[in-house]
Amino acid sequence: MGNMAIYAFFLEGRALKVGKVGPNSGPRFTYQHYTGAAQSTLHRSILANREKVGAVGIDAETAADWIRNHTDRIDLLIPASFGLAFLSLLEAFLQARWKPLFEGKPDGD
């Protein structure tokens, strides 16, 4: 039946993004966060907030290399048989626990 996943990107121990992919979301999992090919990607978030993450001077062409060279990525593979409800709950828990910079409301709101 395949796998689903939770992924997280960290910069110097600070969570930047936590997301989920279902069993049929290969592109989201493998490359969209590096290319900005979709709306809510780490690539787009970093380009919109270069100063916050110390990525001054990067552009759309160099952002993927910056992400690969400066962030750590954690992938939690989960059997698809666990179901999408479990996946959503785990994502919500990890977002609440790690408070990623590019998820939800900014601190203080």
Backbone as JSON Lines, residues from 0, in Angstrom:
{"i":0,"aa":"M","n":[0.81,-1.21,0.0],"ca":[0.0,0.0,0.0],"c":[0.85,1.26,0.0]}
{"i":1,"aa":"G","n":[2.11,1.19,0.39],"ca":[2.99,2.34,0.32],"c":[3.14,3.1,1.62]}
{"i":2,"aa":"N","n":[3.79,4.24,1.5],"ca":[4.08,5.07,2.67],"c":[3.52,6.48,2.51]}
{"i":3,"aa":"M","n":[3.36,7.11,3.65],"ca":[3.08,8.53,3.75],"c":[4.3,9.09,4.5]}
{"i":4,"aa":"A","n":[4.32,10.4,4.68],"ca":[5.47,10.94,5.42],"c":[5.15,12.28,6.06]}
{"i":5,"aa":"I","n":[5.87,12.55,7.12],"ca":[5.99,13.88,7.7],"c":[7.42,14.29,7.42]}
{"i":6,"aa":"Y","n":[7.61,15.53,6.96],"ca":[8.96,16.03,6.72],"c":[9.12,17.34,7.49]}
{"i":7,"aa":"A","n":[10.34,17.63,7.86],"ca":[10.63,18.87,8.56],"c":[12.0,19.37,8.13]}
{"i":8,"aa":"F","n":[12.09,20.68,7.95],"ca":[13.35,21.34,7.64],"c":[13.76,22.17,8.84]}
{"i":9,"aa":"F","n":[15.04,22.08,9.21],"ca":[15.58,22.82,10.34],"c":[16.79,23.63,9.9]}
{"i":10,"aa":"L","n":[16.95,24.79,10.51],"ca":[18.12,25.63,10.3],"c":[18.71,25.92,11.67]}
{"i":11,"aa":"E","n":[19.89,25.4,11.92],"ca":[20.59,25.59,13.19],"c":[19.68,25.25,14.37]}
{"i":12,"aa":"G","n":[18.96,24.13,14.26],"ca":[18.11,23.67,15.34],"c":[16.73,24.29,15.39]}
{"i":13,"aa":"R","n":[16.46,25.27,14.56],"ca":[15.15,25.95,14.52],"c":[14.33,25.37,13.38]}
{"i":14,"aa":"A","n":[13.11,24.89,13.67],"ca":[12.24,24.36,12.62],"c":[11.8,25.48,11.69]}
{"i":15,"aa":"L","n":[11.94,25.23,10.41],"ca":[11.47,26.19,9.41],"c":[10.12,25.79,8.85]}
{"i":16,"aa":"K","n":[9.94,24.51,8.56],"ca":[8.71,24.02,7.95],"c":[8.49,22.57,8.34]}
{"i":17,"aa":"V","n":[7.24,22.25,8.65],"ca":[6.83,20.88,8.92],"c":[5.62,20.62,8.03]}
{"i":18,"aa":"G","n":[5.65,19.53,7.31],"ca":[4.55,19.22,6.41],"c":[4.3,17.73,6.3]}
{"i":19,"aa":"K","n":[3.28,17.41,5.54],"ca":[2.92,16.01,5.36],"c":[2.69,15.73,3.89]}
{"i":20,"aa":"V","n":[2.88,14.48,3.53],"ca":[2.56,14.02,2.18],"c":[1.87,12.67,2.29]}
{"i":21,"aa":"G","n":[0.81,12.52,1.52],"ca":[0.1,11.26,1.47],"c":[0.82,10.27,0.57]}
{"i":22,"aa":"P","n":[0.26,9.1,0.41],"ca":[0.93,8.05,-0.36],"c":[1.07,8.36,-1.85]}
{"i":23,"aa":"N","n":[0.35,9.33,-2.37],"ca":[0.42,9.66,-3.79],"c":[1.01,11.05,-4.04]}
{"i":24,"aa":"S","n":[1.87,11.51,-3.14],"ca":[2.41,12.88,-3.23],"c":[3.91,12.89,-3.43]}
{"i":25,"aa":"G","n":[4.42,12.09,-4.32],"ca":[5.85,12.0,-4.56],"c":[6.53,13.32,-4.87]}
{"i":26,"aa":"P","n":[5.99,14.12,-5.81],"ca":[6.66,15.38,-6.13],"c":[6.77,16.33,-4.93]}
{"i":27,"aa":"R","n":[5.72,16.4,-4.12],"ca":[5.75,17.27,-2.94],"c":[6.88,16.84,-2.02]}
{"i":28,"aa":"F","n":[7.05,15.56,-1.87],"ca":[8.04,15.02,-0.96],"c":[9.45,15.16,-1.5]}
{"i":29,"aa":"T","n":[9.64,14.96,-2.8],"ca":[10.99,14.87,-3.33],"c":[11.57,16.19,-3.82]}
{"i":30,"aa":"Y","n":[10.79,17.07,-4.46],"ca":[11.45,18.25,-5.03],"c":[10.73,19.59,-4.9]}
{"i":31,"aa":"Q","n":[9.44,19.64,-4.64],"ca":[8.75,20.93,-4.68],"c":[9.28,21.94,-3.67]}
{"i":32,"aa":"H","n":[9.74,21.5,-2.52],"ca":[10.25,22.45,-1.53],"c":[11.58,23.06,-1.95]}
{"i":33,"aa":"Y","n":[12.25,22.44,-2.88],"ca":[13.52,22.95,-3.37],"c":[13.35,23.85,-4.6]}
{"i":34,"aa":"T","n":[12.22,23.75,-5.27],"ca":[12.03,24.48,-6.52],"c":[10.98,25.57,-6.46]}
{"i":35,"aa":"G","n":[10.12,25.55,-5.46],"ca":[9.03,26.51,-5.41],"c":[7.93,26.18,-6.4]}
{"i":36,"aa":"A","n":[7.85,24.92,-6.82],"ca":[6.89,24.51,-7.84],"c":[5.45,24.53,-7.36]}
{"i":37,"aa":"A","n":[5.22,24.69,-6.07],"ca":[3.87,24.77,-5.52],"c":[3.8,26.01,-4.62]}
{"i":38,"aa":"Q","n":[2.61,26.35,-4.18],"ca":[2.42,27.58,-3.4],"c":[3.15,27.58,-2.06]}
{"i":39,"aa":"S","n":[2.87,26.64,-1.21],"ca":[3.41,26.66,0.15],"c":[4.65,25.79,0.23]}
{"i":40,"aa":"T","n":[5.79,26.35,-0.19],"ca":[7.03,25.59,-0.17],"c":[8.1,26.32,0.62]}
{"i":41,"aa":"L","n":[9.07,25.59,1.09],"ca":[10.19,26.2,1.8],"c":[10.92,27.17,0.88]}
{"i":42,"aa":"H","n":[11.09,26.81,-0.37],"ca":[11.75,27.65,-1.37],"c":[11.11,29.04,-1.4]}
{"i":43,"aa":"R","n":[9.81,29.1,-1.54],"ca":[9.11,30.4,-1.61],"c":[9.18,31.14,-0.28]}
{"i":44,"aa":"S","n":[9.05,30.42,0.82],"ca":[9.12,31.06,2.13],"c":[10.48,31.69,2.37]}
{"i":45,"aa":"I","n":[11.54,31.0,1.98],"ca":[12.88,31.55,2.17],"c":[13.1,32.77,1.29]}
{"i":46,"aa":"L","n":[12.67,32.7,0.05],"ca":[12.83,33.86,-0.84],"c":[12.07,35.07,-0.32]}
{"i":47,"aa":"A","n":[10.95,34.86,0.33],"ca":[10.16,35.97,0.86],"c":[10.69,36.47,2.21]}
{"i":48,"aa":"N","n":[11.59,35.7,2.83],"ca":[12.09,36.04,4.18],"c":[13.59,35.83,4.28]}
{"i":49,"aa":"R","n":[14.32,36.26,3.29],"ca":[15.77,36.0,3.24],"c":[16.49,36.44,4.51]}
{"i":50,"aa":"E","n":[16.16,37.62,5.0],"ca":[16.86,38.17,6.16],"c":[16.63,37.34,7.41]}
{"i":51,"aa":"K","n":[15.42,36.8,7.57],"ca":[15.1,36.01,8.77],"c":[15.95,34.76,8.89]}
{"i":52,"aa":"V","n":[16.39,34.22,7.77],"ca":[17.13,32.95,7.81],"c":[18.59,33.12,7.39]}
{"i":53,"aa":"G","n":[19.03,34.33,7.17],"ca":[20.42,34.55,6.79],"c":[20.74,34.14,5.36]}
{"i":54,"aa":"A","n":[19.76,34.26,4.49],"ca":[19.94,33.86,3.09],"c":[19.99,35.06,2.16]}
{"i":55,"aa":"V","n":[20.5,36.16,2.65],"ca":[20.6,37.37,1.85],"c":[21.48,37.1,0.64]}
{"i":56,"aa":"G","n":[21.03,37.53,-0.52],"ca":[21.81,37.35,-1.74],"c":[21.39,36.17,-2.58]}
{"i":57,"aa":"I","n":[20.53,35.3,-2.06],"ca":[20.08,34.19,-2.89],"c":[18.92,34.64,-3.77]}
{"i":58,"aa":"D","n":[18.68,33.89,-4.83],"ca":[17.55,34.18,-5.71],"c":[16.87,32.85,-6.05]}
{"i":59,"aa":"A","n":[15.9,32.9,-6.93],"ca":[15.15,31.69,-7.28],"c":[16.04,30.59,-7.84]}
{"i":60,"aa":"E","n":[17.13,30.97,-8.48],"ca":[18.04,29.98,-9.06],"c":[18.96,29.34,-8.03]}
{"i":61,"aa":"T","n":[19.3,30.06,-6.97],"ca":[20.26,29.55,-6.0],"c":[19.61,29.06,-4.7]}
{"i":62,"aa":"A","n":[18.31,29.25,-4.56],"ca":[17.63,28.87,-3.31],"c":[17.7,27.36,-3.03]}
{"i":63,"aa":"A","n":[17.55,26.55,-4.06],"ca":[17.59,25.09,-3.84],"c":[18.93,24.65,-3.27]}
{"i":64,"aa":"D","n":[20.02,25.18,-3.81],"ca":[21.33,24.83,-3.27],"c":[21.49,25.34,-1.84]}
{"i":65,"aa":"W","n":[20.96,26.53,-1.57],"ca":[21.03,27.08,-0.22],"c":[20.3,26.15,0.75]}
{"i":66,"aa":"I","n":[19.11,25.71,0.38],"ca":[18.33,24.8,1.24],"c":[19.12,23.52,1.49]}
{"i":67,"aa":"R","n":[19.66,22.93,0.45],"ca":[20.42,21.67,0.61],"c":[21.67,21.85,1.47]}
{"i":68,"aa":"N","n":[22.32,23.0,1.37],"ca":[23.59,23.22,2.06],"c":[23.44,23.77,3.48]}
{"i":69,"aa":"H","n":[22.29,24.37,3.8],"ca":[22.16,25.05,5.09],"c":[21.1,24.48,6.02]}
{"i":70,"aa":"T","n":[20.25,23.61,5.51],"ca":[19.2,23.06,6.38],"c":[19.39,21.57,6.58]}
{"i":71,"aa":"D","n":[18.8,21.1,7.67],"ca":[18.73,19.67,7.94],"c":[17.29,19.25,7.7]}
{"i":72,"aa":"R","n":[17.1,18.08,7.12],"ca":[15.76,17.58,6.83],"c":[15.55,16.27,7.56]}
{"i":73,"aa":"I","n":[14.38,16.16,8.17],"ca":[13.97,14.93,8.84],"c":[12.76,14.4,8.1]}
{"i":74,"aa":"D","n":[12.77,13.13,7.75],"ca":[11.64,12.47,7.11],"c":[11.18,11.33,8.0]}
{"i":75,"aa":"L","n":[9.9,11.35,8.36],"ca":[9.3,10.27,9.12],"c":[8.39,9.5,8.18]}
{"i":76,"aa":"L","n":[8.8,8.32,7.79],"ca":[7.99,7.49,6.89],"c":[6.99,6.69,7.71]}
{"i":77,"aa":"I","n":[5.74,6.71,7.26],"ca":[4.64,6.1,7.99],"c":[3.87,5.19,7.03]}
{"i":78,"aa":"P","n":[3.57,3.98,7.42],"ca":[2.79,3.11,6.54],"c":[1.44,3.77,6.2]}
{"i":79,"aa":"A","n":[1.08,3.72,4.94],"ca":[-0.18,4.31,4.51],"c":[-1.38,3.67,5.22]}
{"i":80,"aa":"S","n":[-1.21,2.46,5.67],"ca":[-2.3,1.77,6.37],"c":[-2.69,2.46,7.68]}
{"i":81,"aa":"F","n":[-1.83,3.33,8.21],"ca":[-2.16,4.08,9.43],"c":[-3.27,5.09,9.16]}
{"i":82,"aa":"G","n":[-3.41,5.54,7.93],"ca":[-4.5,6.43,7.55],"c":[-4.15,7.91,7.59]}
{"i":83,"aa":"L","n":[-4.91,8.68,6.83],"ca":[-4.66,10.12,6.72],"c":[-4.98,10.88,8.0]}
{"i":84,"aa":"A","n":[-5.93,10.39,8.79],"ca":[-6.25,11.06,10.05],"c":[-5.04,11.03,10.98]}
{"i":85,"aa":"F","n":[-4.37,9.86,11.06],"ca":[-3.16,9.76,11.87],"c":[-2.08,10.71,11.37]}
{"i":86,"aa":"L","n":[-1.9,10.76,10.05],"ca":[-0.9,11.63,9.46],"c":[-1.18,13.09,9.82]}
{"i":87,"aa":"S","n":[-2.41,13.52,9.71],"ca":[-2.77,14.91,10.03],"c":[-2.56,15.22,11.51]}
{"i":88,"aa":"L","n":[-2.91,14.29,12.38],"ca":[-2.7,14.51,13.81],"c":[-1.22,14.61,14.15]}
{"i":89,"aa":"L","n":[-0.41,13.76,13.55],"ca":[1.03,13.79,13.81],"c":[1.63,15.1,13.3]}
{"i":90,"aa":"E","n":[1.22,15.54,12.12],"ca":[1.71,16.82,11.6],"c":[1.34,17.96,12.55]}
{"i":91,"aa":"A","n":[0.08,17.99,13.0],"ca":[-0.37,19.06,13.9],"c":[0.42,19.03,15.21]}
{"i":92,"aa":"F","n":[0.66,17.82,15.74],"ca":[1.43,17.71,16.97],"c":[2.84,18.26,16.79]}
{"i":93,"aa":"L","n":[3.5,17.87,15.7],"ca":[4.88,18.32,15.49],"c":[4.95,19.81,15.19]}
{"i":94,"aa":"Q","n":[3.95,20.36,14.52],"ca":[3.92,21.81,14.31],"c":[3.76,22.53,15.65]}
{"i":95,"aa":"A","n":[2.9,22.02,16.51],"ca":[2.71,22.63,17.83],"c":[3.98,22.5,18.68]}
{"i":96,"aa":"R","n":[4.64,21.37,18.58],"ca":[5.84,21.11,19.39],"c":[7.06,21.89,18.9]}
{"i":97,"aa":"W","n":[7.27,21.9,17.58],"ca":[8.48,22.51,17.02],"c":[8.28,23.97,16.61]}
{"i":98,"aa":"K","n":[7.05,24.45,16.5],"ca":[6.74,25.84,16.15],"c":[7.56,26.34,14.96]}
{"i":99,"aa":"P","n":[7.37,25.74,13.79],"ca":[8.18,26.14,12.63],"c":[7.95,27.61,12.24]}
{"i":100,"aa":"L","n":[9.01,28.23,11.82],"ca":[9.0,29.64,11.44],"c":[7.99,29.92,10.34]}
{"i":101,"aa":"F","n":[7.83,29.03,9.39],"ca":[6.98,29.27,8.24],"c":[5.67,28.48,8.28]}
{"i":102,"aa":"E","n":[5.12,28.28,9.46],"ca":[3.82,27.61,9.6],"c":[2.99,28.41,10.59]}
{"i":103,"aa":"G","n":[1.7,28.52,10.33],"ca":[0.78,29.14,11.28],"c":[1.04,30.61,11.48]}
{"i":104,"aa":"K","n":[0.51,31.14,12.58],"ca":[0.65,32.55,12.9],"c":[2.06,32.84,13.42]}
{"i":105,"aa":"P","n":[2.59,34.01,13.09],"ca":[3.89,34.4,13.66],"c":[3.78,34.54,15.18]}
{"i":106,"aa":"D","n":[4.89,34.37,15.88],"ca":[4.9,34.55,17.34],"c":[4.38,35.93,17.69]}
{"i":107,"aa":"G","n":[3.61,35.99,18.75],"ca":[3.11,37.27,19.23],"c":[1.75,37.64,18.7]}
{"i":108,"aa":"D","n":[1.22,36.91,17.72],"ca":[-0.11,37.24,17.18],"c":[-1.2,36.62,18.01]}
